[in-house]
PDB file of C-alpha atoms in Angstrom:
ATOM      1  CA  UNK Q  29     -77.477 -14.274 118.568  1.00 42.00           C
ATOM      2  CA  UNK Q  30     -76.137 -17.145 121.023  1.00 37.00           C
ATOM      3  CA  UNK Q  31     -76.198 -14.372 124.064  1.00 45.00           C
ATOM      4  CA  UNK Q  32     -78.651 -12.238 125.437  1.00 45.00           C
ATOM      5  CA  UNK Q  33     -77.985  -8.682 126.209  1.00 45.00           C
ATOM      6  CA  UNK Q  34     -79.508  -8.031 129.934  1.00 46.00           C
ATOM      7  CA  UNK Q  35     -82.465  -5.888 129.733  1.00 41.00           C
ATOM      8  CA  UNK Q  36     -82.414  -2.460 131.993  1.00 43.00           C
ATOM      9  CA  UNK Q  37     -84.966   0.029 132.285  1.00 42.00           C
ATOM     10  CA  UNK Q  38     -82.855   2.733 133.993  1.00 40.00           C
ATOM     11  CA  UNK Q  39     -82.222   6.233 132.677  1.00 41.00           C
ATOM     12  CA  UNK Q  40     -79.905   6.158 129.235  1.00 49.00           C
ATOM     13  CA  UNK Q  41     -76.182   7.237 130.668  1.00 55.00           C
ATOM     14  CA  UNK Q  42     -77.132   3.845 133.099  1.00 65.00           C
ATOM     15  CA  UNK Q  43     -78.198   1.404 130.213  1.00 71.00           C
ATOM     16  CA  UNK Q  44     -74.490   3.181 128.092  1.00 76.00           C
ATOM     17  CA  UNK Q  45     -72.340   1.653 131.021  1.00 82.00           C
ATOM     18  CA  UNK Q  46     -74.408  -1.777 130.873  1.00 84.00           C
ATOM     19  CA  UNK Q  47     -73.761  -1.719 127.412  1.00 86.00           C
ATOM     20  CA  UNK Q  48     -70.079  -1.240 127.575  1.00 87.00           C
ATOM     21  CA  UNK Q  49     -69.391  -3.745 130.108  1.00 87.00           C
ATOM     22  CA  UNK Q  50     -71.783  -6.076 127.759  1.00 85.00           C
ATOM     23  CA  UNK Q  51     -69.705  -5.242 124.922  1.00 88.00           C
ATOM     24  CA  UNK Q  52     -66.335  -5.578 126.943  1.00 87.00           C
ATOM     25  CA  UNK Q  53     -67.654  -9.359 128.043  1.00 87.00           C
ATOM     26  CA  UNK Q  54     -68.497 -10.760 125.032  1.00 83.00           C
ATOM     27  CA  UNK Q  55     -65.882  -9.150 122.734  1.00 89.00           C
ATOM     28  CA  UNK Q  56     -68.099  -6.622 120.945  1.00 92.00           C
ATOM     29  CA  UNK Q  57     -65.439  -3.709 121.717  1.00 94.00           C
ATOM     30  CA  UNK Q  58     -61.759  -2.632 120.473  1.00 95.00           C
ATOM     31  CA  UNK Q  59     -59.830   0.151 120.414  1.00 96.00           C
ATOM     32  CA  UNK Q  60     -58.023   1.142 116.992  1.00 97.00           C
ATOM     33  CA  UNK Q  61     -54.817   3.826 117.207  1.00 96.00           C
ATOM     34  CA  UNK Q  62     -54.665   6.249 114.570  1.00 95.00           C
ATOM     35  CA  UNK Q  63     -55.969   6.327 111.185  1.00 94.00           C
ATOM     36  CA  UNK Q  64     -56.134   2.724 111.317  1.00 96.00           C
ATOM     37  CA  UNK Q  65     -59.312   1.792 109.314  1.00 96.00           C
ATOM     38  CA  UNK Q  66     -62.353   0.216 111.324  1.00 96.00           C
ATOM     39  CA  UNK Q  67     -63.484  -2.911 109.882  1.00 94.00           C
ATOM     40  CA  UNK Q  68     -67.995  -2.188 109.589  1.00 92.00           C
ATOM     41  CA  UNK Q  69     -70.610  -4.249 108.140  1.00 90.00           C
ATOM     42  CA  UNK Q  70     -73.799  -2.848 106.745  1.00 87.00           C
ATOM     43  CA  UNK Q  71     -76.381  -3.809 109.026  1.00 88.00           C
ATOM     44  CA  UNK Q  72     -75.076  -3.338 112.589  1.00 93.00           C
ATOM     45  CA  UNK Q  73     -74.772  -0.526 114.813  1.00 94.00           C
ATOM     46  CA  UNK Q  74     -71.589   1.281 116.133  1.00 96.00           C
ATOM     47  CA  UNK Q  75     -71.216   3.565 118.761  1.00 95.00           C
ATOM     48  CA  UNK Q  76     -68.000   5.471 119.601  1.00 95.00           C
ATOM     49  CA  UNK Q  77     -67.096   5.153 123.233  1.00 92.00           C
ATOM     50  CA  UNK Q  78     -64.178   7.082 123.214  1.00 92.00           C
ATOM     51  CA  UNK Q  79     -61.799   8.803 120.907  1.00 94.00           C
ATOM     52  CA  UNK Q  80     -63.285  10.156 117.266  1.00 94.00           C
ATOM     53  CA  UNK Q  81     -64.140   8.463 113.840  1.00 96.00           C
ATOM     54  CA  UNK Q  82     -63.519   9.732 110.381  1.00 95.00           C
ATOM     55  CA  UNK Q  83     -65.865   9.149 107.751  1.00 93.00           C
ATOM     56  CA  UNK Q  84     -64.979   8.910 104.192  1.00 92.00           C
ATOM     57  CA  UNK Q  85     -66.161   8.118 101.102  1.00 89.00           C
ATOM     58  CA  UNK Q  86     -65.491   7.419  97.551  1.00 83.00           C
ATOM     59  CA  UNK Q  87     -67.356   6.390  93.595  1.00 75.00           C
ATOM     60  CA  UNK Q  88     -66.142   4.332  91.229  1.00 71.00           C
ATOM     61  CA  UNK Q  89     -68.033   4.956  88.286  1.00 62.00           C
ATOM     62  CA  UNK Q  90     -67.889   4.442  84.375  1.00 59.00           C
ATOM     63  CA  UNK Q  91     -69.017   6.631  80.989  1.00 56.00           C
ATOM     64  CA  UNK Q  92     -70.372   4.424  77.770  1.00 53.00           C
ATOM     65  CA  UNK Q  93     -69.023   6.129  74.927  1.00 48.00           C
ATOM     66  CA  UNK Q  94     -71.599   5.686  72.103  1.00 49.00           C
ATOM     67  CA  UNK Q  95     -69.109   5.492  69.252  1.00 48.00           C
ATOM     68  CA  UNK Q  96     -71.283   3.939  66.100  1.00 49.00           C
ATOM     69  CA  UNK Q  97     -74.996   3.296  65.835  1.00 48.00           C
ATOM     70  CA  UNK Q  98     -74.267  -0.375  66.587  1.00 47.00           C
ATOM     71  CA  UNK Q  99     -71.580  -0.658  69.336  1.00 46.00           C
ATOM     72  CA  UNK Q 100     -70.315   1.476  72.088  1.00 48.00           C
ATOM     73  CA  UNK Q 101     -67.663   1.342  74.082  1.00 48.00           C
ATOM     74  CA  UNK Q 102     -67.282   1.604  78.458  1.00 49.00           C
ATOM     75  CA  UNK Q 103     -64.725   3.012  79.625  1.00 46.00           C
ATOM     76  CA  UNK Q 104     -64.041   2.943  83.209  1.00 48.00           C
ATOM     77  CA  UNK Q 105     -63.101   6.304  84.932  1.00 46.00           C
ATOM     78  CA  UNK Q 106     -60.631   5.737  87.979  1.00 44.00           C
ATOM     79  CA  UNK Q 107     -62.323   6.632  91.872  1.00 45.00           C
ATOM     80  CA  UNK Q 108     -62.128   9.746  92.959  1.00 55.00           C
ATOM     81  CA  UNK Q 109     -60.006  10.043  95.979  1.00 68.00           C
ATOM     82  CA  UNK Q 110     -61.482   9.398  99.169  1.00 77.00           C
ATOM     83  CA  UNK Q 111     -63.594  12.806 100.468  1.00 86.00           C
ATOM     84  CA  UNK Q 112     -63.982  13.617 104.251  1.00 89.00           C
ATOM     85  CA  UNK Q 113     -67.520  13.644 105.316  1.00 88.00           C
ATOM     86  CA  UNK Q 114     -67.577  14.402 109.065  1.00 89.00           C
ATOM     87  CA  UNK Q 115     -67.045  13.531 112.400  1.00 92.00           C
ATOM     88  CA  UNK Q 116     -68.534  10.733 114.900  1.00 93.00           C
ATOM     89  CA  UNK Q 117     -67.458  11.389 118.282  1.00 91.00           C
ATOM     90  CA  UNK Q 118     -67.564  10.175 121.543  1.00 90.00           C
ATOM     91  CA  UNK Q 119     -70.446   9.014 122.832  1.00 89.00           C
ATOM     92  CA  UNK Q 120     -72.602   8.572 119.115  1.00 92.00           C
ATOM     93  CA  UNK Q 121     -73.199   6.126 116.900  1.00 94.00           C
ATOM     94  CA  UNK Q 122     -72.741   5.464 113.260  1.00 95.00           C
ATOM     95  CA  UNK Q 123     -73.691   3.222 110.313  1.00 93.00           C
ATOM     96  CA  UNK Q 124     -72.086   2.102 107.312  1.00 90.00           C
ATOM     97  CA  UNK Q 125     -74.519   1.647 104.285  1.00 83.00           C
ATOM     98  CA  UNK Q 126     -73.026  -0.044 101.336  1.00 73.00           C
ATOM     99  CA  UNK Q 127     -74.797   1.337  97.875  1.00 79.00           C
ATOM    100  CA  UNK Q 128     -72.416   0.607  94.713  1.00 78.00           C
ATOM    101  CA  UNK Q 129     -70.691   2.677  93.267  1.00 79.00           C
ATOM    102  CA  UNK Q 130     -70.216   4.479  96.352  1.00 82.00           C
ATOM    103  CA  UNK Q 131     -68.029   3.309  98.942  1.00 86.00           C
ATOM    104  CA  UNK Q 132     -67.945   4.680 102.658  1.00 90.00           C
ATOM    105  CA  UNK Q 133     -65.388   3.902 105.231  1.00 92.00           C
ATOM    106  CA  UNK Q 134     -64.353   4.668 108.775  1.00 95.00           C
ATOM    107  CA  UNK Q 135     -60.796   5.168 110.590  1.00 96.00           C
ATOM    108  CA  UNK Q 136     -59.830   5.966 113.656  1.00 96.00           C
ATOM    109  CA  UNK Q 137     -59.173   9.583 113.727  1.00 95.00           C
ATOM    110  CA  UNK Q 138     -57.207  10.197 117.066  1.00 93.00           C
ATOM    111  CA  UNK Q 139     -55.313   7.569 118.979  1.00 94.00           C
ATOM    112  CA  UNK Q 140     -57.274   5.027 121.599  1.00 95.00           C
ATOM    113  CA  UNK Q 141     -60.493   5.241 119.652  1.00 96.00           C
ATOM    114  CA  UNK Q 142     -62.801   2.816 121.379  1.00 96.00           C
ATOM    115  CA  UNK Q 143     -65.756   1.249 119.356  1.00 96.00           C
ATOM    116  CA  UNK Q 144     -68.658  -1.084 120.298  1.00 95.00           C
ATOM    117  CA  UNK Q 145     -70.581  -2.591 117.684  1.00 94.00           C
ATOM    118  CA  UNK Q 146     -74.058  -4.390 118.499  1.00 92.00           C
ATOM    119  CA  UNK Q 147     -76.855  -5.757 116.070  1.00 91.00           C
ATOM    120  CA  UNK Q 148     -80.286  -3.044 115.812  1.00 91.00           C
ATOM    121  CA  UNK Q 149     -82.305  -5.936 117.955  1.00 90.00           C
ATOM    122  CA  UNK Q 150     -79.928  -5.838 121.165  1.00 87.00           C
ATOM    123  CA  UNK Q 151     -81.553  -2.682 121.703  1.00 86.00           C
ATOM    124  CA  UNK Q 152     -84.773  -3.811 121.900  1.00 86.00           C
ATOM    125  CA  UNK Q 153     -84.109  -4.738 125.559  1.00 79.00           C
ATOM    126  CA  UNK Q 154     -83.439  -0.998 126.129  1.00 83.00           C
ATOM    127  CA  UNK Q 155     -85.988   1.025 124.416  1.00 85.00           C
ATOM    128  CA  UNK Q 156     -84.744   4.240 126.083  1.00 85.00           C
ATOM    129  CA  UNK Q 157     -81.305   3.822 124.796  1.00 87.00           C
ATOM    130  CA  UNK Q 158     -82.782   2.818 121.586  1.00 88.00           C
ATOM    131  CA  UNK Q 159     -85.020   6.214 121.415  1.00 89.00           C
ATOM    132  CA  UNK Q 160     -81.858   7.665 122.067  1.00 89.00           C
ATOM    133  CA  UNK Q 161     -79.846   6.551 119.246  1.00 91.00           C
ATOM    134  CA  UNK Q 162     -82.472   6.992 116.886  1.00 93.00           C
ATOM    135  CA  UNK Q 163     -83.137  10.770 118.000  1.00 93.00           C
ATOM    136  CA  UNK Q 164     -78.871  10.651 117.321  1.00 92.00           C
ATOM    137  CA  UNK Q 165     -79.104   9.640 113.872  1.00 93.00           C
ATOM    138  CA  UNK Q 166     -82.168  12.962 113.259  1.00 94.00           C
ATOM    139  CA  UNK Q 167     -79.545  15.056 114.490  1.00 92.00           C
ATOM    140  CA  UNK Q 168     -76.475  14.357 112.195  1.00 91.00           C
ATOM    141  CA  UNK Q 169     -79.294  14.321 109.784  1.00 92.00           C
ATOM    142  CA  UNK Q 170     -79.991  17.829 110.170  1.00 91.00           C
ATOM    143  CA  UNK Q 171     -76.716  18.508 110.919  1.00 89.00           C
ATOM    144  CA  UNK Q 172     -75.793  16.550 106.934  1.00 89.00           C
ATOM    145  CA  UNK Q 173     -78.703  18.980 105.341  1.00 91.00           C
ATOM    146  CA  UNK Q 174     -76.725  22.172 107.040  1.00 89.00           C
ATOM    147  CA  UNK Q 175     -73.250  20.799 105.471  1.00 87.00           C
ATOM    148  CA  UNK Q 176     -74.576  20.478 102.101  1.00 88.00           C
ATOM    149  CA  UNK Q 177     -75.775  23.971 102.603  1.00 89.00           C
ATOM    150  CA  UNK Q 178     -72.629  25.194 102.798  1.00 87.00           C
ATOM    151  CA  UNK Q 179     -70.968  22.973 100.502  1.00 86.00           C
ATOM    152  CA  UNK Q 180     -73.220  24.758  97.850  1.00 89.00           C
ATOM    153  CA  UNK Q 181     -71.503  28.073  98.412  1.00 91.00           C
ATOM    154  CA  UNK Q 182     -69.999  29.436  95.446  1.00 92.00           C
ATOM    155  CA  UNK Q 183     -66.827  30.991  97.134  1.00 95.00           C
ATOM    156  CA  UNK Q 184     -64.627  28.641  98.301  1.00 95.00           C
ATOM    157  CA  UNK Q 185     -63.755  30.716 101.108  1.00 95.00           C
ATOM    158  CA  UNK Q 186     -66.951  30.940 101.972  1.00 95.00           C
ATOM    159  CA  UNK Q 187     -67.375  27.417 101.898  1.00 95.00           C
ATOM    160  CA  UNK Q 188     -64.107  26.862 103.499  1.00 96.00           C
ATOM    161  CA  UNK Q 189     -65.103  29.167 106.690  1.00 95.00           C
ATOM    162  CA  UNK Q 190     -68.579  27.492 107.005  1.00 94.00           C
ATOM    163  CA  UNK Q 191     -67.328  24.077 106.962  1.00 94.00           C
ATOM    164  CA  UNK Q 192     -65.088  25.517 109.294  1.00 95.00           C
ATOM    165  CA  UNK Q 193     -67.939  26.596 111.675  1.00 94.00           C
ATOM    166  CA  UNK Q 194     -70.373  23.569 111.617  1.00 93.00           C
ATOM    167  CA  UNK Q 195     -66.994  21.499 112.882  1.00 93.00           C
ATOM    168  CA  UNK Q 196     -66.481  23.593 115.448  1.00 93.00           C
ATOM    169  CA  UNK Q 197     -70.308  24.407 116.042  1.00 91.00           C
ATOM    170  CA  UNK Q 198     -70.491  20.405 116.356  1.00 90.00           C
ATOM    171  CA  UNK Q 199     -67.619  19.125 117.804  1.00 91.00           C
ATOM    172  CA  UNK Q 200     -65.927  22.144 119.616  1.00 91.00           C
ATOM    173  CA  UNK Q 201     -64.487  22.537 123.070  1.00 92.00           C
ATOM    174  CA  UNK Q 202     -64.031  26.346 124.691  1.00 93.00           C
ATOM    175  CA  UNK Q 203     -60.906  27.830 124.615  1.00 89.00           C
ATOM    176  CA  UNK Q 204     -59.292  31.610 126.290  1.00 87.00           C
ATOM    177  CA  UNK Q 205     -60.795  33.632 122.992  1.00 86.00           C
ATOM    178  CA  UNK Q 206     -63.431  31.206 121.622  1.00 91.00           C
ATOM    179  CA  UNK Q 207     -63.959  27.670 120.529  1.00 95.00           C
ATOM    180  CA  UNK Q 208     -61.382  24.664 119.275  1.00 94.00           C
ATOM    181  CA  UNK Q 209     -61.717  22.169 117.411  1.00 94.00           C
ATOM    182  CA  UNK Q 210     -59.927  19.023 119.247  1.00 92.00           C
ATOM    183  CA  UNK Q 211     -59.737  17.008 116.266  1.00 89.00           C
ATOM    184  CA  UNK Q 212     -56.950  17.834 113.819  1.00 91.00           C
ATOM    185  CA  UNK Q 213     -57.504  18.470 110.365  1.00 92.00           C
ATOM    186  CA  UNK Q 214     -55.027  18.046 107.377  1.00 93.00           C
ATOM    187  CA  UNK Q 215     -55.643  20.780 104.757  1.00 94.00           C
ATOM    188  CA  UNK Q 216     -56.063  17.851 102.299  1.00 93.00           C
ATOM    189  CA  UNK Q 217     -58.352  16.410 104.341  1.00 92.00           C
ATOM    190  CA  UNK Q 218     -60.255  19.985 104.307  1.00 94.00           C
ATOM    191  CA  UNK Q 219     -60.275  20.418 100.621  1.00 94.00           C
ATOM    192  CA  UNK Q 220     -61.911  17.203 100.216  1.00 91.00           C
ATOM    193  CA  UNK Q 221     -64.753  18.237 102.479  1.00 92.00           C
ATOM    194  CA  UNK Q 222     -65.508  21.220 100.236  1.00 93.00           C
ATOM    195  CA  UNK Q 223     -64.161  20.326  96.803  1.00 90.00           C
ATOM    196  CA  UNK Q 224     -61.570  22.109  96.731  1.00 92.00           C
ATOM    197  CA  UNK Q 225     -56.955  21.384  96.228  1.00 93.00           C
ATOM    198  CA  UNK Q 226     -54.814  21.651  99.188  1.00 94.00           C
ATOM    199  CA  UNK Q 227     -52.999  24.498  97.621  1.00 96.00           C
ATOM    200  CA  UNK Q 228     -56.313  26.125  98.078  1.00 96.00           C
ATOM    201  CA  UNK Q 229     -57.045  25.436 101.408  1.00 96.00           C
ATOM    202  CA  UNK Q 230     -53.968  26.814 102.694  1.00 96.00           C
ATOM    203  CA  UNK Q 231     -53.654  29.632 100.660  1.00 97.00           C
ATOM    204  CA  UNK Q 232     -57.634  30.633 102.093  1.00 97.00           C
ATOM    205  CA  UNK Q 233     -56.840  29.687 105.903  1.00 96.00           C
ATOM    206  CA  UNK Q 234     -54.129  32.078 105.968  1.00 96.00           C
ATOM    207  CA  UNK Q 235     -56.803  34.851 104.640  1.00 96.00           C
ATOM    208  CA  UNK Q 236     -59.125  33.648 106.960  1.00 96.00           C
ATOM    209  CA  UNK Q 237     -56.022  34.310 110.165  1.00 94.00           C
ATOM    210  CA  UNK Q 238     -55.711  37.476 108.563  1.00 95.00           C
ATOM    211  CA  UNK Q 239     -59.047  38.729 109.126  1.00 94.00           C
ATOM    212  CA  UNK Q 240     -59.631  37.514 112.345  1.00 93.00           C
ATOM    213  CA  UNK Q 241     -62.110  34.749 111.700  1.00 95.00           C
ATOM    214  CA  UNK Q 242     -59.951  32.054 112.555  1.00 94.00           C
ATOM    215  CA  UNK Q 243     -57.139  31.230 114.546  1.00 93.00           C
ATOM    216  CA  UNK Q 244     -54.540  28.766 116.032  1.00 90.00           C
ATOM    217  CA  UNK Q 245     -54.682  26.532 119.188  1.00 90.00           C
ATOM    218  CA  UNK Q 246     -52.217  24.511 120.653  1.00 84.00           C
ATOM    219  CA  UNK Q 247     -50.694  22.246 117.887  1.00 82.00           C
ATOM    220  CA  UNK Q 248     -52.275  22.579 114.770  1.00 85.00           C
ATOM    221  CA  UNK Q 249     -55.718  22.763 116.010  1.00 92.00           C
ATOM    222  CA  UNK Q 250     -58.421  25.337 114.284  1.00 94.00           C
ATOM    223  CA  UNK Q 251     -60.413  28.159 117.052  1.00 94.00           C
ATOM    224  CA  UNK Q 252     -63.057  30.257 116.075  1.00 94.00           C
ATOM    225  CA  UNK Q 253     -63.175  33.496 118.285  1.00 92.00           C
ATOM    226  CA  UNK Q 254     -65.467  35.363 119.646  1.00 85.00           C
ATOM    227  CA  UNK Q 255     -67.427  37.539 117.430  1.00 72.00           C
ATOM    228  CA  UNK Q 256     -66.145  35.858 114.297  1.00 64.00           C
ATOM    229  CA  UNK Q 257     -69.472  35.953 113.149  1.00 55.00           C
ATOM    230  CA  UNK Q 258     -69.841  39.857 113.222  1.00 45.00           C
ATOM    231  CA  UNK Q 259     -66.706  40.348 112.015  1.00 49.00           C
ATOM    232  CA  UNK Q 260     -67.828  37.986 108.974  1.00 54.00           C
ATOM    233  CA  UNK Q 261     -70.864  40.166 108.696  1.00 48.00           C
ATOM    234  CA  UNK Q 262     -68.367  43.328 108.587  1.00 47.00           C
TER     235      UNK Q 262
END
């Protein structure tokens, strides 16, 4: 790198703000509107200042078809459609490892989403920022092990409802009877999560209203309420 990133020993939330205005001064930030797709390369280091990320992926994979002794045949089968895979909000960072076949990207999910990017050696100038990214990336590691806990729920409503949770467990702000979350979510975008149709999704939700372990908030927006959980049990 041409530039040097000033060096600051203060307390984390200082070094952030020295970091943004870094980032603002030598171009390293941007803000993206809605489902506009963020541009990454695999090697640097993002971190959300505002807003929310979506995180997708998809495979492109092929078969060989052994069809005599002596030859075979590949046949390509066409990507799977892209499948949600979480959150990154405000104020955490994010990667984006390339590993053929598999393909991950990263939009914008809400409007104004603000993103810095930096190389992993800036941070060596601010080892207690750096601690505190890394100790970041152990906790949407745990929080990954936790989703594919759920994802291998037989139900679908059951894994519906605990994808459901972890969300708003995650990501979720309190409302009169519970907890939203402030990120809406397409029901495509939900049966991707947990391998599932649309048709599915929608039809399960409304079972879900019915009993009480979900409801509405404000436009569109998913709440868990109090006591869902016993009522779950129940």
């Amino acid at each position: 790198m041409s530039s040097s990133i000033p060096s600051d020993d203060a307390r984390p939330f200082h070094v952030w703000q020295r970091i943004l205005d870094w980032a603002q001064e030598h171009y390293r930030c941007r803000t993206f509107s809605k489902d506009e797709r963020i541009p990454t390369r695999p090697g640097l280091l993002y971190l959300v200042q505002q807003g929310a990320v979506r995180l997708v992926g998809s495979a492109q994979v092929s078969a060989t078809l052994k069809q005599q002794k002596s030859a075979s045949a590949r046949v390509p089968l066409v990507a799977a459609e892209e499948a949600f895979l979480g959150f990154v909000g405000a104020g955490q960072p994010f990667e984006i490892v390339a590993q053929p076949p598999f393909t991950l990207q990263s939009f914008s999910h809400v409007d104004q989403t603000t993103i810095v990017w930096l190389y992993w050696n800036d941070l060596d100038t601010w080892p207690h920022f750096r601690r505190e990214v890394l100790d970041a990336f152990r906790r949407q590691h745990q929080r990954k092990l936790l989703w594919l806990s759920t994802l291998g729920q037989r139900r679908t409503i059951d894994r519906l409802l605990g994808f459901l949770t972890l969300l708003v467990d995650e990501y979720g702000e309190p409302c009169e009877n519970g907890y939203y979350l402030p990120f809406p979510l397409t029901h495509a975008q939900i049966g991707s999560a947990i391998g599932s149709t649309r048709v599915t999704v929608t039809r399960l939700m409304g079972k879900l209203r019915q009993r009480g372990l979900i409801q509405s908030h404000g436009e569109n927006l998913i709440s868990i309420p109090f006591g869902a959980s016993l009522k779950q049990q129940g």
